[in-house]
XYZ file of C-alpha atoms in Angstrom:
253
model
C 132.236 167.245 86.360
C 129.427 167.168 83.816
C 126.652 164.642 84.248
C 125.874 164.820 80.539
C 128.628 163.117 78.526
C 129.155 164.608 75.082
C 128.099 162.198 72.341
C 130.939 160.845 70.228
C 131.061 158.779 67.082
C 131.622 155.736 69.299
C 128.570 156.376 71.469
C 126.542 157.051 68.340
C 127.729 153.710 66.994
C 126.619 152.077 70.238
C 123.145 153.563 69.885
C 122.952 152.414 66.271
C 124.027 148.885 67.135
C 121.534 148.764 70.000
C 118.763 149.899 67.701
C 119.711 147.199 65.213
C 119.627 144.585 67.981
C 116.267 145.645 69.375
C 114.629 146.558 66.102
C 113.726 150.026 67.386
C 115.502 152.065 64.773
C 116.884 154.087 67.660
C 113.517 155.414 68.817
C 110.511 153.810 70.402
C 110.056 150.185 71.297
C 107.931 148.793 68.524
C 105.412 146.102 69.329
C 107.769 143.483 70.763
C 111.177 142.053 70.099
C 110.085 138.487 69.468
C 113.571 137.347 70.455
C 115.345 136.585 73.713
C 117.658 139.092 75.337
C 120.578 136.761 74.581
C 119.707 136.762 70.877
C 119.505 140.550 70.828
C 122.857 140.800 72.604
C 124.480 138.549 70.005
C 123.177 140.824 67.244
C 124.383 143.906 69.088
C 127.832 142.466 69.784
C 128.382 141.620 66.125
C 127.729 145.195 65.043
C 129.471 146.867 67.962
C 132.617 144.753 67.668
C 132.876 145.655 64.005
C 132.583 149.337 64.884
C 135.036 149.532 67.804
C 137.665 147.173 66.400
C 139.448 144.057 67.657
C 141.602 145.724 70.341
C 138.733 147.236 72.334
C 136.584 144.166 71.704
C 139.323 142.020 73.281
C 139.537 144.375 76.269
C 135.846 144.050 77.033
C 135.898 140.297 76.392
C 138.750 139.945 78.876
C 136.849 141.895 81.496
C 133.779 139.706 81.009
C 135.855 136.523 81.299
C 137.401 137.770 84.550
C 133.965 138.568 85.953
C 132.681 135.102 85.108
C 135.742 133.494 86.683
C 135.292 135.467 89.912
C 131.621 134.501 90.153
C 128.855 135.930 92.302
C 130.304 137.602 95.413
C 129.711 135.880 98.724
C 128.217 139.118 100.017
C 125.339 139.071 97.522
C 121.797 139.144 98.880
C 120.132 135.744 99.260
C 116.582 134.453 99.256
C 114.730 135.061 102.502
C 116.459 138.388 103.190
C 114.212 141.341 104.072
C 114.929 144.361 101.899
C 116.648 147.195 103.790
C 115.143 150.640 104.023
C 116.349 152.866 101.193
C 115.810 156.415 99.990
C 115.847 156.639 96.222
C 115.248 159.415 93.680
C 112.700 159.496 90.889
C 113.524 161.063 87.478
C 112.428 164.498 88.748
C 114.885 164.296 91.647
C 112.194 163.788 94.287
C 112.964 161.380 97.128
C 111.108 158.077 97.122
C 111.072 155.415 99.836
C 111.780 151.919 98.537
C 108.961 150.573 100.705
C 106.599 152.963 98.944
C 107.131 151.406 95.519
C 106.771 147.780 96.601
C 103.440 146.242 95.696
C 101.229 144.202 98.009
C 101.273 141.309 95.538
C 105.007 141.390 94.939
C 107.536 143.384 92.955
C 110.294 142.649 90.474
C 113.351 144.828 91.153
C 115.812 145.241 88.282
C 119.262 146.626 89.105
C 121.005 147.994 86.013
C 124.175 149.951 85.331
C 122.772 152.999 83.537
C 121.307 154.422 80.358
C 124.853 154.478 78.922
C 124.976 150.663 78.931
C 123.646 149.115 75.705
C 122.990 145.765 77.386
C 120.845 147.540 79.970
C 118.907 149.326 77.243
C 118.238 146.076 75.394
C 117.013 144.516 78.639
C 114.798 147.392 79.766
C 113.158 147.666 76.347
C 112.471 143.948 76.336
C 111.007 144.126 79.829
C 108.787 147.012 78.731
C 107.502 145.113 75.734
C 107.225 141.578 77.051
C 107.553 141.443 80.838
C 105.495 144.420 81.984
C 102.204 143.271 80.397
C 102.583 139.812 81.962
C 103.360 141.285 85.381
C 100.365 143.583 85.194
C 98.149 140.584 84.525
C 99.517 139.076 87.735
C 99.213 142.271 89.766
C 102.993 142.419 90.289
C 105.038 145.612 90.047
C 108.222 146.337 88.089
C 110.915 148.769 89.280
C 114.330 149.473 87.726
C 117.135 150.984 89.819
C 120.562 152.363 88.827
C 123.232 154.610 90.394
C 122.932 157.270 87.724
C 121.572 160.776 88.154
C 117.824 161.423 87.900
C 118.530 162.903 84.464
C 120.034 159.571 83.491
C 116.918 157.787 84.712
C 114.844 160.147 82.596
C 116.952 159.317 79.549
C 116.389 155.610 80.204
C 112.640 156.211 80.421
C 112.532 158.298 77.261
C 114.909 156.095 75.261
C 113.008 152.918 75.997
C 109.543 154.498 76.314
C 109.358 152.812 79.699
C 106.023 152.770 81.509
C 107.318 151.248 84.756
C 109.043 152.923 87.697
C 112.698 153.905 87.166
C 114.692 155.194 90.148
C 118.194 156.346 91.081
C 120.180 154.907 93.976
C 122.669 157.727 94.691
C 126.017 156.425 95.830
C 124.796 152.853 95.311
C 123.610 152.914 98.930
C 120.997 150.195 98.416
C 123.207 148.151 96.103
C 126.003 148.271 98.660
C 123.703 146.910 101.382
C 122.618 144.126 99.049
C 126.223 143.139 98.307
C 125.878 143.739 94.572
C 128.511 146.441 94.042
C 131.222 146.258 91.379
C 133.124 148.575 89.077
C 134.589 148.360 85.562
C 138.135 147.043 85.433
C 141.013 149.460 84.896
C 141.409 148.167 81.343
C 137.695 148.604 80.660
C 137.814 152.129 82.051
C 140.667 152.852 79.644
C 138.563 151.480 76.796
C 135.666 153.672 77.883
C 138.008 156.683 77.745
C 139.027 155.780 74.198
C 135.336 155.715 73.322
C 134.876 159.172 74.839
C 132.970 158.019 77.904
C 133.407 157.828 81.672
C 130.943 156.036 83.969
C 131.625 158.686 86.616
C 129.964 161.281 84.388
C 126.673 159.392 84.657
C 126.668 158.353 88.315
C 125.014 160.585 90.891
C 128.093 160.425 93.161
C 130.644 160.755 90.316
C 132.070 157.320 91.146
C 132.558 154.476 88.688
C 130.787 151.917 90.859
C 127.845 150.035 89.387
C 125.621 147.142 90.415
C 125.952 143.665 89.036
C 122.909 143.361 86.766
C 120.425 141.638 89.054
C 116.753 140.758 89.245
C 115.115 140.305 92.648
C 111.582 139.038 93.093
C 110.218 140.447 96.340
C 107.030 139.358 98.090
C 104.348 141.658 99.470
C 106.120 141.782 102.813
C 109.360 143.097 101.335
C 111.241 139.799 101.599
C 113.476 138.659 98.741
C 112.160 135.390 97.322
C 114.265 135.035 94.171
C 117.738 136.308 93.253
C 119.401 136.249 89.826
C 122.798 137.983 89.738
C 124.656 138.318 86.431
C 128.333 139.042 86.994
C 128.870 139.161 83.224
C 126.998 142.337 82.290
C 126.371 141.111 78.727
C 123.943 138.473 80.055
C 120.611 139.221 81.708
C 117.582 137.501 83.230
C 115.226 136.407 80.461
C 111.546 137.303 80.624
C 110.489 133.668 80.940
C 112.782 133.174 83.926
C 111.408 136.242 85.698
C 107.859 134.998 85.206
C 108.779 131.545 86.494
C 110.072 133.135 89.706
C 107.010 135.369 89.997
C 104.627 132.454 89.498
C 106.471 130.457 92.156
C 105.941 133.374 94.517
C 102.234 133.481 93.776
C 101.795 129.733 94.213
C 99.235 127.446 92.487
C 96.183 129.169 91.016
């Protein structure tokens, strides 16, 4: 099975709508979005819905409603939990220990679905533009993790001009231990097929499993101090909320 899905008119439309939402014109990241992730998602959804039509729009909306109704799984990682050991892959395919990318002053871990997901791309670009500079001022690291192949991680880096660490979690091994594993509904998978796409083509293990979009703030000892799980993949942790959690970790200055 190929790990490089062939672009279709639908995926091209997705890229165009994402560019319209982020103001990137499809390349680069500009100098800053100036808007919240939620505002960018609203802009994206308007354009994307118009391009894919009411039937597929309703399919995805139904999936999102079901996810919200189910809520955060009881198995999800909680504050005070030490991070498990994990072996990840960098965009070149080299193995990286999770402990080796955690900073002494804390780290923000971002779990995302893949470079194929427009909501992930909006979020990562916003984090590059607005979150990363603020974290650097605080001496805190930023790491994004997905189940896709290293090539997929490289596409995420190149597409968003990302200057922070982006890693692959093959087989969702880390995500599984953290209780953050999910998968598109059968109806959503059918909609993906109509759009000429299959999540399995992007994942390192050829499965369709993905993480719930999640931000963890981890202290210098590798203990989770803040958890924000988004079961509805169209919503994400805003920059201001990440910084609030980071500043709480650092304490009064």
